[in-house]
Amino acid sequence: TLIFLVGIVAGSYPAFFLSAFKPVEVLKGKLKMGMKSSAIRSSLVVFQFTVSIGLIICTMLVFRQLDYLQNKNLGFDKENVIVVTNTDRLGSNAQAFKQRLRSLPQVLSASFSTGLPATAVDSELFIPEGTGQKDNLLAFLTADYEYLSTLAIQLKEGRNFSRAFPSDANEEGGAILINEAAAKALGWKNPVGKHLISQRGSGQSQEIVGVFRDFNFRSLHQKIQPLMILFTAEGDYLSVRVKPGATRQTVKALERQWRVYAPNTPFDYSFLDENFDAQYRAEQQTGKVFTVFTGLAIFIACLGLFGLAAFTAEQRTKEIGIRKVLGASVLGLVQLLSGDFLKLVLLSNVIAWPLAWYMMDTWLRDFAYRTPIEPGTFALAGLLAVTIALLTVIFQAIKVARTNPVHSLRTE
């Protein structure tokens, strides 16, 4: 809306202003501009380029943040992971299906779980045993032995779930893995071997056997929260890590095996990286919108600048003719004609920079993890605006500067 308003205002001013001119004066080149009209002209140019520069900065920062979101080290590897859903429909065939997939040459590992990055997880009250603390509400998911290795989540201390410890898989009182944030929230520097009392079931204590590194389970809008992993042999999701470059090929192999073990259930899958990146669809849409309106704003600004530059050059035709007679060079005349507009664009930078910084700083506050706002972004946007303005004005400036002074000094 703002961009269209700029276009309407910018287009209306020359139309109304020029309609008031007397044809005879126009033809004789005697058209004069007052201080008021000159101020309006300058204000329009400044306004147009302020909007354009601001949008350029915002667009650059939106895409920089998107690049940051998609390439930040999340603490796990989301690439080359196929997520098979509806695995609860496998029933008693779940383990056989998993083992069959693991035998495929392109499959590196597979893991059942009830939660994955970018999916919702449950929360439950736990009491740290022997601390006197009240209940702690902790997010948790359940997963099997291969969960950490399949997602490439690093173990910081202790051990992973292990078949060598049958008690890990106990339905009541089984083992627990926690992240670093959970250890900090519980106030334990050395949590391995400590116990948590669950508020579900019989309320038996469960031993913490390992601490895994923090990873971004949710989008980067949120900070890493305390998270626990309880053991389960099966779950709602089957994550399958495949060799790089074999993803599409493996999907077909998975579907063939699915039809063997769950013939009456549709095969449904997704890719972990796409699931995680889908959390930023709003930001991606924002980037596209900014790109379109930035291009439109620049076009309108250049159109207005081109018209006003031509108009200004026409008003100074006799002055330029006299300067040429007195020995002024084409380069000197181009600098003379473009200098005033360059000052206006530089002023636009001064106005646009703090406004754009405020807008983007406010927008980036929605992210717990954000790209820094660097001065180079503003300098690059300013340089781009100056370059566009100069290219727009120089054409008219050169045209007028190369005009024969005899024609410009002749009076009809």
Short mmCIF file of C-alpha atoms in Angstrom, two decimals, residues 1-11 48:
data_model
loop_
_atom_site.label_atom_id
_atom_site.label_comp_id
_atom_site.label_asym_id
_atom_site.label_seq_id
_atom_site.Cartn_x
_atom_site.Cartn_y
_atom_site.Cartn_z
CA THR A 1 0.00 0.00 0.00
CA LEU A 2 2.80 2.38 0.89
CA ILE A 3 4.55 1.69 -2.41
CA PHE A 4 1.41 2.39 -4.44
CA LEU A 5 0.86 5.59 -2.46
CA VAL A 6 4.39 6.66 -3.30
CA GLY A 7 3.72 5.99 -6.97
CA ILE A 8 0.47 7.94 -7.00
CA VAL A 9 1.99 10.92 -5.20
CA ALA A 10 5.11 10.84 -7.36
CA GLY A 11 3.09 10.66 -10.55
CA GLN A 48 10.83 7.67 -2.84
#
